[in-house]
């Protein structure tokens, strides 16, 4: 069963569509990479999947018991976020807020989940450090641990390696792949098509023309051959 099914979706602002006729499915365990030029609607699509923005038309259906508040989200970092004056432990724990229900305080269960995800992201030693004192790569690990506290099965990542140096970028891609290999479904926006498709199993390319299919199908398509080095190599 598909976790997310998108049918004839139109996205945009003030009833002006930037994307229309969008159809795709995300199944459990998928690693979907969303690519396309600036302004093609990538972030608008992610905001709509999260319920932060209404579609102009069409449907987004959630299957297999998935609810919007069970989806982890790693947004693009802004300067304000980078300078946030909180400890690593506080930020990671805040990812559990959606599971509190009518409670106002974090309990043992939430604190244990935060501890497990800090260990998972290898940031236990940083838990008392102020977030704004960390390097870019460390900050992304913290935010990924936070997203994992909110997610049981799906992670949405918006440009998770933006602004990171090549070494840290490779490490972040590797960590995300480990999460996917562990059973977490990944939906990731990336401007770096060539790096992204090394790990992704499916590609959604937005733009004047839309492509959705497997990585191999993409690399053999005219669009894939045009926009990727790897696709060009097999042309």
mmCIF file of C-alpha atoms in Angstrom:
data_model
loop_
_atom_site.group_PDB
_atom_site.id
_atom_site.type_symbol
_atom_site.label_atom_id
_atom_site.label_comp_id
_atom_site.label_asym_id
_atom_site.label_seq_id
_atom_site.Cartn_x
_atom_site.Cartn_y
_atom_site.Cartn_z
ATOM 1 C CA UNK A 1 0.000 0.000 0.000
ATOM 2 C CA UNK A 2 1.253 3.480 -0.861
ATOM 3 C CA UNK A 3 1.992 5.747 2.098
ATOM 4 C CA UNK A 4 1.300 8.859 0.003
ATOM 5 C CA UNK A 5 -0.683 9.059 -3.234
ATOM 6 C CA UNK A 6 -0.797 12.325 -5.197
ATOM 7 C CA UNK A 7 -3.500 12.644 -7.861
ATOM 8 C CA UNK A 8 -3.750 15.402 -10.480
ATOM 9 C CA UNK A 9 -2.293 17.934 -8.037
ATOM 10 C CA UNK A 10 -1.985 21.646 -8.831
ATOM 11 C CA UNK A 11 0.188 23.783 -6.550
ATOM 12 C CA UNK A 12 0.819 27.495 -6.353
ATOM 13 C CA UNK A 13 -0.168 30.755 -4.734
ATOM 14 C CA UNK A 14 -3.294 32.897 -5.060
ATOM 15 C CA UNK A 15 -4.746 30.353 -7.505
ATOM 16 C CA UNK A 16 -1.766 30.735 -9.846
ATOM 17 C CA UNK A 17 -0.314 27.277 -10.425
ATOM 18 C CA UNK A 18 3.435 26.680 -10.536
ATOM 19 C CA UNK A 19 2.885 22.917 -10.916
ATOM 20 C CA UNK A 20 -0.164 21.141 -12.300
ATOM 21 C CA UNK A 21 -1.158 17.627 -13.322
ATOM 22 C CA UNK A 22 1.139 16.061 -10.730
ATOM 23 C CA UNK A 23 0.727 12.326 -10.094
ATOM 24 C CA UNK A 24 3.016 10.084 -8.040
ATOM 25 C CA UNK A 25 3.109 7.566 -5.201
ATOM 26 C CA UNK A 26 5.457 7.062 -2.270
ATOM 27 C CA UNK A 27 5.624 3.527 -0.917
ATOM 28 C CA UNK A 28 7.029 2.297 2.367
ATOM 29 C CA UNK A 29 10.840 2.222 2.258
ATOM 30 C CA UNK A 30 11.131 4.484 -0.784
ATOM 31 C CA UNK A 31 13.947 7.006 -1.203
ATOM 32 C CA UNK A 32 12.419 9.691 -3.414
ATOM 33 C CA UNK A 33 14.513 12.618 -4.578
ATOM 34 C CA UNK A 34 12.648 15.724 -5.794
ATOM 35 C CA UNK A 35 14.707 17.816 -8.207
ATOM 36 C CA UNK A 36 14.175 20.716 -10.581
ATOM 37 C CA UNK A 37 15.204 24.291 -11.201
ATOM 38 C CA UNK A 38 14.512 27.130 -8.756
ATOM 39 C CA UNK A 39 10.859 28.131 -8.862
ATOM 40 C CA UNK A 40 9.699 24.753 -10.152
ATOM 41 C CA UNK A 41 7.585 24.123 -7.032
ATOM 42 C CA UNK A 42 9.767 21.739 -4.991
ATOM 43 C CA UNK A 43 9.380 23.473 -1.623
ATOM 44 C CA UNK A 44 5.737 24.313 -2.382
ATOM 45 C CA UNK A 45 5.097 20.597 -2.880
ATOM 46 C CA UNK A 46 6.784 19.717 0.403
ATOM 47 C CA UNK A 47 4.801 22.360 2.302
ATOM 48 C CA UNK A 48 1.616 20.966 0.778
ATOM 49 C CA UNK A 49 2.507 17.397 1.756
ATOM 50 C CA UNK A 50 2.995 18.639 5.316
ATOM 51 C CA UNK A 51 -0.374 20.378 5.337
ATOM 52 C CA UNK A 52 1.210 23.828 5.681
ATOM 53 C CA UNK A 53 -0.315 24.942 2.385
ATOM 54 C CA UNK A 54 -3.500 23.995 0.573
ATOM 55 C CA UNK A 55 -3.331 22.688 -3.002
ATOM 56 C CA UNK A 56 -5.148 24.585 -5.745
ATOM 57 C CA UNK A 57 -6.751 21.333 -6.858
ATOM 58 C CA UNK A 58 -6.216 17.581 -6.807
ATOM 59 C CA UNK A 59 -5.735 15.135 -3.967
ATOM 60 C CA UNK A 60 -3.091 13.981 -1.489
ATOM 61 C CA UNK A 61 -4.080 10.694 0.109
ATOM 62 C CA UNK A 62 -2.286 9.158 3.095
ATOM 63 C CA UNK A 63 -2.396 5.368 3.402
ATOM 64 C CA UNK A 64 -1.412 2.619 5.817
ATOM 65 C CA UNK A 65 -2.437 4.667 8.868
ATOM 66 C CA UNK A 66 -0.020 7.544 8.221
ATOM 67 C CA UNK A 67 -1.004 10.929 9.669
ATOM 68 C CA UNK A 68 0.534 14.299 8.800
ATOM 69 C CA UNK A 69 1.773 14.823 12.360
ATOM 70 C CA UNK A 70 3.748 11.572 12.126
ATOM 71 C CA UNK A 71 5.977 12.895 9.339
ATOM 72 C CA UNK A 72 9.399 14.218 10.318
ATOM 73 C CA UNK A 73 10.534 17.403 8.608
ATOM 74 C CA UNK A 74 13.976 18.918 8.148
ATOM 75 C CA UNK A 75 13.494 22.377 6.575
ATOM 76 C CA UNK A 76 16.088 24.537 4.889
ATOM 77 C CA UNK A 77 18.075 26.329 7.550
ATOM 78 C CA UNK A 78 17.697 30.086 7.900
ATOM 79 C CA UNK A 79 20.142 32.351 9.718
ATOM 80 C CA UNK A 80 17.622 32.723 12.552
ATOM 81 C CA UNK A 81 17.534 28.948 13.016
ATOM 82 C CA UNK A 82 21.322 28.725 12.970
ATOM 83 C CA UNK A 83 21.506 31.297 15.784
ATOM 84 C CA UNK A 84 18.809 29.682 17.944
ATOM 85 C CA UNK A 85 19.879 29.989 21.636
ATOM 86 C CA UNK A 86 18.967 26.527 22.931
ATOM 87 C CA UNK A 87 20.921 23.428 23.845
ATOM 88 C CA UNK A 88 21.216 20.445 21.537
ATOM 89 C CA UNK A 89 19.166 18.299 23.943
ATOM 90 C CA UNK A 90 16.366 20.889 24.079
ATOM 91 C CA UNK A 91 16.137 21.139 20.300
ATOM 92 C CA UNK A 92 16.111 17.378 19.761
ATOM 93 C CA UNK A 93 13.483 16.887 22.491
ATOM 94 C CA UNK A 94 11.248 19.522 20.890
ATOM 95 C CA UNK A 95 10.717 17.084 18.024
ATOM 96 C CA UNK A 96 8.500 15.075 20.382
ATOM 97 C CA UNK A 97 6.039 17.956 20.839
ATOM 98 C CA UNK A 98 3.528 16.483 18.399
ATOM 99 C CA UNK A 99 3.151 13.340 20.524
ATOM 100 C CA UNK A 100 2.350 15.110 23.803
ATOM 101 C CA UNK A 101 -1.394 15.266 23.208
ATOM 102 C CA UNK A 102 -2.982 17.184 26.089
ATOM 103 C CA UNK A 103 0.181 17.076 28.203
ATOM 104 C CA UNK A 104 2.320 20.174 28.717
ATOM 105 C CA UNK A 105 5.551 18.509 29.766
ATOM 106 C CA UNK A 106 7.867 15.924 28.243
ATOM 107 C CA UNK A 107 7.865 12.588 30.013
ATOM 108 C CA UNK A 108 10.253 9.670 30.323
ATOM 109 C CA UNK A 109 9.161 8.237 26.972
ATOM 110 C CA UNK A 110 9.939 11.448 25.039
ATOM 111 C CA UNK A 111 13.262 11.964 26.819
ATOM 112 C CA UNK A 112 14.271 8.383 26.020
ATOM 113 C CA UNK A 113 13.382 8.861 22.353
ATOM 114 C CA UNK A 114 15.451 12.062 22.213
ATOM 115 C CA UNK A 115 18.410 10.272 23.826
ATOM 116 C CA UNK A 116 18.136 7.395 21.343
ATOM 117 C CA UNK A 117 18.107 9.735 18.360
ATOM 118 C CA UNK A 118 21.047 11.767 19.641
ATOM 119 C CA UNK A 119 22.942 8.482 19.901
ATOM 120 C CA UNK A 120 21.762 7.511 16.422
ATOM 121 C CA UNK A 121 23.146 10.772 14.998
ATOM 122 C CA UNK A 122 26.328 10.520 17.116
ATOM 123 C CA UNK A 123 25.740 13.836 18.902
ATOM 124 C CA UNK A 124 25.429 12.599 22.502
ATOM 125 C CA UNK A 125 28.593 14.448 23.495
ATOM 126 C CA UNK A 126 27.052 17.707 22.235
ATOM 127 C CA UNK A 127 23.794 17.526 24.194
ATOM 128 C CA UNK A 128 24.659 20.371 26.585
ATOM 129 C CA UNK A 129 26.206 22.577 23.910
ATOM 130 C CA UNK A 130 24.401 25.642 22.576
ATOM 131 C CA UNK A 131 23.078 24.983 19.080
ATOM 132 C CA UNK A 132 24.426 28.223 17.616
ATOM 133 C CA UNK A 133 27.971 27.303 18.660
ATOM 134 C CA UNK A 134 28.007 24.195 16.466
ATOM 135 C CA UNK A 135 29.372 23.735 12.965
ATOM 136 C CA UNK A 136 26.970 23.493 10.030
ATOM 137 C CA UNK A 137 27.333 19.724 9.837
ATOM 138 C CA UNK A 138 26.734 19.310 13.572
ATOM 139 C CA UNK A 139 23.654 21.529 13.371
ATOM 140 C CA UNK A 140 22.201 19.390 10.590
ATOM 141 C CA UNK A 141 22.751 16.247 12.651
ATOM 142 C CA UNK A 142 20.903 17.897 15.546
ATOM 143 C CA UNK A 143 17.988 18.878 13.312
ATOM 144 C CA UNK A 144 17.893 15.420 11.774
ATOM 145 C CA UNK A 145 17.714 13.897 15.270
ATOM 146 C CA UNK A 146 14.865 16.298 16.030
ATOM 147 C CA UNK A 147 13.018 15.240 12.873
ATOM 148 C CA UNK A 148 13.460 11.584 13.848
ATOM 149 C CA UNK A 149 11.740 12.295 17.173
ATOM 150 C CA UNK A 150 8.687 13.418 15.212
ATOM 151 C CA UNK A 151 8.803 10.634 12.624
ATOM 152 C CA UNK A 152 8.176 6.965 12.950
ATOM 153 C CA UNK A 153 8.173 6.131 9.260
ATOM 154 C CA UNK A 154 8.651 9.131 6.919
ATOM 155 C CA UNK A 155 11.218 11.949 6.756
ATOM 156 C CA UNK A 156 10.846 15.004 4.491
ATOM 157 C CA UNK A 157 14.172 16.767 3.933
ATOM 158 C CA UNK A 158 14.467 20.135 2.187
ATOM 159 C CA UNK A 159 18.021 20.700 0.894
ATOM 160 C CA UNK A 160 19.644 18.949 3.904
ATOM 161 C CA UNK A 161 23.213 19.482 2.650
ATOM 162 C CA UNK A 162 22.876 23.104 1.551
ATOM 163 C CA UNK A 163 25.906 25.169 2.615
ATOM 164 C CA UNK A 164 27.906 22.172 3.870
ATOM 165 C CA UNK A 165 31.430 21.418 2.701
ATOM 166 C CA UNK A 166 32.012 18.339 0.490
ATOM 167 C CA UNK A 167 33.220 16.076 3.309
ATOM 168 C CA UNK A 168 30.283 16.888 5.585
ATOM 169 C CA UNK A 169 27.893 16.651 2.620
ATOM 170 C CA UNK A 170 29.070 13.099 1.916
ATOM 171 C CA UNK A 171 28.660 12.202 5.599
ATOM 172 C CA UNK A 172 25.121 13.605 5.662
ATOM 173 C CA UNK A 173 24.103 11.682 2.533
ATOM 174 C CA UNK A 174 25.549 8.533 4.120
ATOM 175 C CA UNK A 175 23.559 9.088 7.342
ATOM 176 C CA UNK A 176 20.330 9.604 5.400
ATOM 177 C CA UNK A 177 20.961 6.406 3.415
ATOM 178 C CA UNK A 178 21.488 4.487 6.672
ATOM 179 C CA UNK A 179 18.105 5.726 7.898
ATOM 180 C CA UNK A 180 16.499 4.582 4.647
ATOM 181 C CA UNK A 181 18.215 1.188 4.862
ATOM 182 C CA UNK A 182 16.776 0.956 8.381
ATOM 183 C CA UNK A 183 13.246 1.242 7.019
ATOM 184 C CA UNK A 184 12.514 4.976 7.108
ATOM 185 C CA UNK A 185 10.915 6.372 3.950
ATOM 186 C CA UNK A 186 12.851 9.387 2.630
ATOM 187 C CA UNK A 187 11.491 12.257 0.530
ATOM 188 C CA UNK A 188 14.283 14.726 -0.172
ATOM 189 C CA UNK A 189 14.524 17.952 -2.157
ATOM 190 C CA UNK A 190 17.945 18.565 -3.651
ATOM 191 C CA UNK A 191 19.455 20.991 -6.151
ATOM 192 C CA UNK A 192 22.405 18.610 -6.549
ATOM 193 C CA UNK A 193 20.914 16.049 -8.926
ATOM 194 C CA UNK A 194 24.084 14.031 -9.506
ATOM 195 C CA UNK A 195 24.807 13.495 -5.806
ATOM 196 C CA UNK A 196 21.191 12.871 -4.895
ATOM 197 C CA UNK A 197 20.540 10.153 -7.453
ATOM 198 C CA UNK A 198 23.457 8.072 -6.205
ATOM 199 C CA UNK A 199 21.274 7.176 -3.240
ATOM 200 C CA UNK A 200 17.670 7.665 -4.399
ATOM 201 C CA UNK A 201 15.538 4.852 -5.774
ATOM 202 C CA UNK A 202 12.925 7.122 -7.342
ATOM 203 C CA UNK A 203 13.085 10.578 -8.938
ATOM 204 C CA UNK A 204 10.453 13.294 -9.248
ATOM 205 C CA UNK A 205 11.682 16.037 -11.583
ATOM 206 C CA UNK A 206 9.563 19.206 -11.609
ATOM 207 C CA UNK A 207 9.651 21.852 -14.302
ATOM 208 C CA UNK A 208 8.138 22.595 -17.683
ATOM 209 C CA UNK A 209 7.963 18.817 -18.086
ATOM 210 C CA UNK A 210 7.425 16.436 -15.169
ATOM 211 C CA UNK A 211 9.105 13.070 -14.690
ATOM 212 C CA UNK A 212 8.324 10.463 -12.049
ATOM 213 C CA UNK A 213 9.841 6.997 -12.024
ATOM 214 C CA UNK A 214 12.765 4.878 -10.907
ATOM 215 C CA UNK A 215 16.335 6.172 -10.967
ATOM 216 C CA UNK A 216 17.195 3.862 -13.852
ATOM 217 C CA UNK A 217 14.192 5.074 -15.847
ATOM 218 C CA UNK A 218 15.204 8.667 -15.165
ATOM 219 C CA UNK A 219 18.774 8.130 -16.304
ATOM 220 C CA UNK A 220 17.504 6.619 -19.547
ATOM 221 C CA UNK A 221 14.979 9.389 -20.143
ATOM 222 C CA UNK A 222 15.646 12.470 -22.237
ATOM 223 C CA UNK A 223 15.286 14.606 -19.116
ATOM 224 C CA UNK A 224 17.774 12.511 -17.159
ATOM 225 C CA UNK A 225 20.303 12.569 -19.971
ATOM 226 C CA UNK A 226 19.979 16.345 -20.165
ATOM 227 C CA UNK A 227 20.242 17.177 -16.471
ATOM 228 C CA UNK A 228 22.707 14.612 -15.088
ATOM 229 C CA UNK A 229 26.289 13.651 -15.731
ATOM 230 C CA UNK A 230 25.469 9.983 -15.176
ATOM 231 C CA UNK A 231 22.559 10.121 -17.592
ATOM 232 C CA UNK A 232 24.750 11.813 -20.153
ATOM 233 C CA UNK A 233 27.324 9.077 -19.732
ATOM 234 C CA UNK A 234 24.845 6.405 -20.834
ATOM 235 C CA UNK A 235 23.292 8.422 -23.648
#
